[in-house]
Amino acid sequence: VDFTSSKKGMMEEAVRVLGPLNPDVYIFVSAAAVYDVSANPQNPLQESDAVRPADPTLKESYSEHNVFGDNMLGSEEALVASGLPYVILRCGDLIGPRDTTLRWWQYQVWTEHFDLIGAGFPVPSDYEHLPFSLTYGDDVGKAVVSVINKGVVNEIYNIAMEKTFTLPHYLLELCVYFGNGESCWADYTATVDNEAKVKVFSIAML
C-alpha cells in the first residue's frame, strides 16, 4: 500500500524495487487533484475522466496550474505502465482522525471557542464558491481492506463523501455540529476586504 509516491520518479523507483517480488496487488492512494489536469472531467467525476489533454499547449498549461495533480497523475501513469497488478484509490481532501495537516482542526477549534476569539472565519474570496470533495480517512483504510479481501486488480476508484462542499458551507456544517447543541449561521453579507481579498463570515449562535 503506497501513500507516498507523489511524483512519477518516486513511483518508477518503487515499482522497480517491488516488481521482482511479484506482489498480488499494488494499492496506490492517489488524489482527486488528477482531474484538475485532465482534458474533460465530468460532473460528477468519473474514474475514466483522468486523461490528459491531447493538445501539448493545453497539457502544459494544466500541469503548471496544478503541479500536485500533475505529479499524482504521473505516478498513476507510471504504475499502470509498469505492468504490476494495481488498484488506485483517488481521494478528496482527507478529513478525520490522524490528519496531520491540522487544516480542519483549526476550523474546529475556532468554532468551539468562537466566544473567546470574537471574530468570524476568514475565507479567501477565491475559495468562497469553489466546490471540493472530502474523504474520511478511516474510509480509505476500509477500502484498502476491501480491495485485498475481494482480490480486486487493475481498477481505479474515487473515494469521497457523496456531498460536495464550498468552504462557507463546510464551516456552516461545522458550526451546527460543534455549536454546543444549537444551530449556527454564517453571515454571507459580510464585506470583502478588497486589498486582502478575504471575506469574514461572522458566526452567530441562535
Coordinates of C-alpha atoms in Angstrom, one line a residue:
V1 CA 0.0 0.0 0.0
D2 CA 1.6 3.2 -1.2
F3 CA 0.6 6.6 0.3
T4 CA 3.8 8.4 -0.5
S5 CA 4.8 8.2 -4.2
S6 CA 3.6 11.7 -5.1
K7 CA 5.9 12.0 -8.1
K8 CA 6.4 9.9 -11.2
G9 CA 10.1 9.3 -10.4
M10 CA 9.2 8.0 -6.9
M11 CA 6.7 5.6 -8.4
E12 CA 9.1 4.4 -11.0
E13 CA 11.7 3.6 -8.3
A14 CA 9.0 1.9 -6.2
V15 CA 7.9 -0.5 -8.9
R16 CA 11.5 -1.1 -10.0
V17 CA 12.2 -2.4 -6.5
L18 CA 8.9 -4.2 -5.8
G19 CA 8.3 -5.6 -9.3
P20 CA 10.6 -8.6 -8.8
L21 CA 8.7 -9.6 -5.7
N22 CA 5.6 -10.2 -7.8
P23 CA 3.1 -8.5 -5.5
D24 CA -0.6 -9.7 -5.7
V25 CA -1.7 -6.1 -5.9
Y26 CA -0.1 -2.6 -5.6
I27 CA -2.5 -0.3 -4.0
F28 CA -1.8 3.4 -4.6
V29 CA -3.6 6.1 -2.6
S30 CA -3.9 8.9 -5.1
A31 CA -5.8 12.2 -5.2
A32 CA -8.8 13.8 -6.9
A33 CA -6.4 16.5 -8.0
V34 CA -5.6 14.4 -11.1
Y35 CA -8.8 15.6 -12.6
D36 CA -7.5 19.2 -12.4
V37 CA -5.0 18.3 -15.2
S38 CA -7.5 16.3 -17.2
A39 CA -9.0 17.2 -20.5
N40 CA -12.7 17.0 -19.9
P41 CA -13.7 16.0 -16.4
Q42 CA -17.5 15.3 -15.9
N43 CA -19.8 16.3 -13.1
P44 CA -19.9 14.1 -11.1
L45 CA -16.4 13.0 -11.7
Q46 CA -15.9 9.5 -13.3
E47 CA -12.7 7.5 -12.9
S48 CA -12.3 7.4 -16.6
D49 CA -12.1 11.2 -16.8
A50 CA -8.4 11.4 -15.7
V51 CA -7.0 11.7 -19.3
R52 CA -4.5 14.5 -20.2
P53 CA -5.4 16.9 -23.0
A54 CA -4.1 15.9 -26.4
D55 CA -3.1 19.5 -27.1
P56 CA 0.5 19.9 -25.9
T57 CA 0.0 23.6 -25.0
L58 CA -3.2 22.9 -23.0
K59 CA -1.5 19.9 -21.3
E60 CA 1.4 22.1 -20.2
S61 CA -0.9 24.8 -19.1
Y62 CA -2.9 22.4 -16.9
S63 CA 0.3 20.9 -15.4
E64 CA 1.6 24.4 -14.5
H65 CA -1.7 25.3 -12.9
N66 CA -1.8 22.3 -10.6
V67 CA 1.7 20.8 -10.0
F68 CA 0.4 18.4 -7.4
G69 CA -2.3 17.0 -9.7
D70 CA 0.2 16.7 -12.5
N71 CA 2.6 14.8 -10.2
M72 CA 0.0 12.5 -8.9
L73 CA -1.3 11.6 -12.4
G74 CA 2.3 11.0 -13.4
S75 CA 2.6 8.5 -10.6
E76 CA -0.6 6.8 -11.6
E77 CA 0.6 6.6 -15.2
A78 CA 3.9 5.1 -14.1
L79 CA 2.2 2.4 -12.0
V80 CA -0.2 1.4 -14.8
A81 CA 2.7 1.3 -17.3
S82 CA 4.7 -1.0 -15.0
G83 CA 2.5 -4.0 -15.7
L84 CA 2.1 -4.7 -12.0
P85 CA -1.4 -5.6 -10.8
Y86 CA -2.7 -2.3 -9.3
V87 CA -5.6 -0.6 -7.6
I88 CA -5.7 3.2 -7.4
L89 CA -7.8 4.9 -4.8
R90 CA -8.4 8.6 -5.6
C91 CA -9.3 10.7 -2.5
G92 CA -10.7 14.1 -2.0
D93 CA -9.4 16.4 0.8
L94 CA -8.8 14.0 3.7
I95 CA -10.6 14.7 7.0
G96 CA -10.9 12.9 10.3
P97 CA -8.5 11.3 12.9
R98 CA -4.8 11.3 12.2
D99 CA -4.9 14.2 9.7
T100 CA -1.5 15.8 10.2
T101 CA -2.2 18.9 8.2
L102 CA -4.3 20.5 11.1
R103 CA -6.3 22.4 8.4
W104 CA -9.7 21.2 9.6
W105 CA -8.6 21.1 13.3
Q106 CA -8.0 24.8 13.2
Y107 CA -11.5 25.5 12.0
Q108 CA -13.0 23.1 14.6
V109 CA -11.1 24.9 17.4
W110 CA -12.3 28.3 16.0
T111 CA -15.9 27.0 16.1
E112 CA -15.8 25.6 19.6
H113 CA -14.1 28.7 21.0
F114 CA -15.8 31.4 18.9
D115 CA -17.0 33.2 22.0
L116 CA -13.4 33.7 23.1
I117 CA -12.0 34.5 19.6
G118 CA -14.7 37.0 18.9
A119 CA -14.3 37.0 15.2
G120 CA -15.7 35.2 12.2
F121 CA -13.9 32.8 9.8
P122 CA -11.6 34.5 7.2
V123 CA -12.4 32.9 3.8
P124 CA -10.3 33.9 0.8
S125 CA -12.7 35.1 -2.0
D126 CA -11.1 32.7 -4.5
Y127 CA -12.4 29.8 -2.4
E128 CA -15.8 31.2 -1.5
H129 CA -17.7 29.4 -4.2
L130 CA -15.1 26.7 -5.1
P131 CA -16.6 23.2 -4.6
F132 CA -14.4 20.4 -3.1
S133 CA -14.8 16.8 -2.1
L134 CA -14.0 15.3 1.3
T135 CA -12.8 11.8 2.1
Y136 CA -13.0 10.4 5.6
G137 CA -9.6 8.9 6.5
D138 CA -11.0 5.7 8.0
D139 CA -12.9 5.1 4.8
V140 CA -9.6 4.8 2.9
G141 CA -8.5 2.1 5.3
K142 CA -11.7 0.2 4.8
A143 CA -11.3 0.5 1.0
V144 CA -7.8 -1.0 1.2
V145 CA -9.0 -3.9 3.3
S146 CA -11.9 -4.5 0.9
V147 CA -9.6 -4.5 -2.1
I148 CA -7.4 -7.1 -0.5
N149 CA -10.2 -9.3 0.6
K150 CA -12.0 -9.2 -2.7
G151 CA -8.9 -9.7 -4.8
V152 CA -9.6 -6.7 -7.0
V153 CA -6.9 -5.8 -9.5
N154 CA -6.4 -3.2 -12.3
E155 CA -9.2 -0.9 -11.1
I156 CA -9.4 2.8 -10.1
Y157 CA -11.9 4.1 -7.6
N158 CA -13.0 7.5 -6.4
I159 CA -13.3 7.5 -2.6
A160 CA -15.2 10.5 -1.2
M161 CA -18.4 11.7 0.5
E162 CA -21.4 11.9 -1.8
K163 CA -21.9 15.5 -0.8
T164 CA -19.6 18.3 -2.1
F165 CA -18.9 21.5 -0.2
T166 CA -17.8 25.0 -0.5
L167 CA -15.7 26.4 2.3
P168 CA -18.5 28.6 3.8
H169 CA -20.9 25.7 3.6
Y170 CA -18.4 23.4 5.3
L171 CA -17.9 25.9 8.0
L172 CA -21.7 26.2 8.5
E173 CA -21.9 22.4 8.9
L174 CA -19.1 22.6 11.4
C175 CA -20.9 25.2 13.4
V176 CA -24.1 23.2 13.5
Y177 CA -22.2 20.1 14.7
F178 CA -20.0 21.8 17.3
G179 CA -22.4 24.6 18.3
N180 CA -23.0 23.3 21.8
G181 CA -26.1 21.6 20.6
E182 CA -27.5 24.8 19.0
S183 CA -27.7 26.0 15.4
C184 CA -25.3 28.5 13.9
W185 CA -25.4 30.6 10.8
A186 CA -22.9 32.3 8.6
D187 CA -23.5 36.0 7.7
Y188 CA -23.0 36.0 3.9
T189 CA -23.5 39.7 3.7
A190 CA -20.1 40.5 5.4
T191 CA -18.0 43.0 3.4
V192 CA -15.0 42.0 1.4
D193 CA -11.5 43.4 2.1
N194 CA -10.6 44.3 -1.4
E195 CA -6.9 44.5 -0.6
A196 CA -6.6 41.2 1.1
K197 CA -9.4 39.6 -0.9
V198 CA -10.8 38.0 2.2
K199 CA -14.4 37.8 3.4
V200 CA -15.1 37.4 7.0
F201 CA -18.1 35.1 7.8
S202 CA -19.4 36.0 11.3
I203 CA -20.9 33.2 13.3
A204 CA -24.0 33.9 15.4
M205 CA -25.5 31.5 17.9
L206 CA -29.3 31.2 17.6

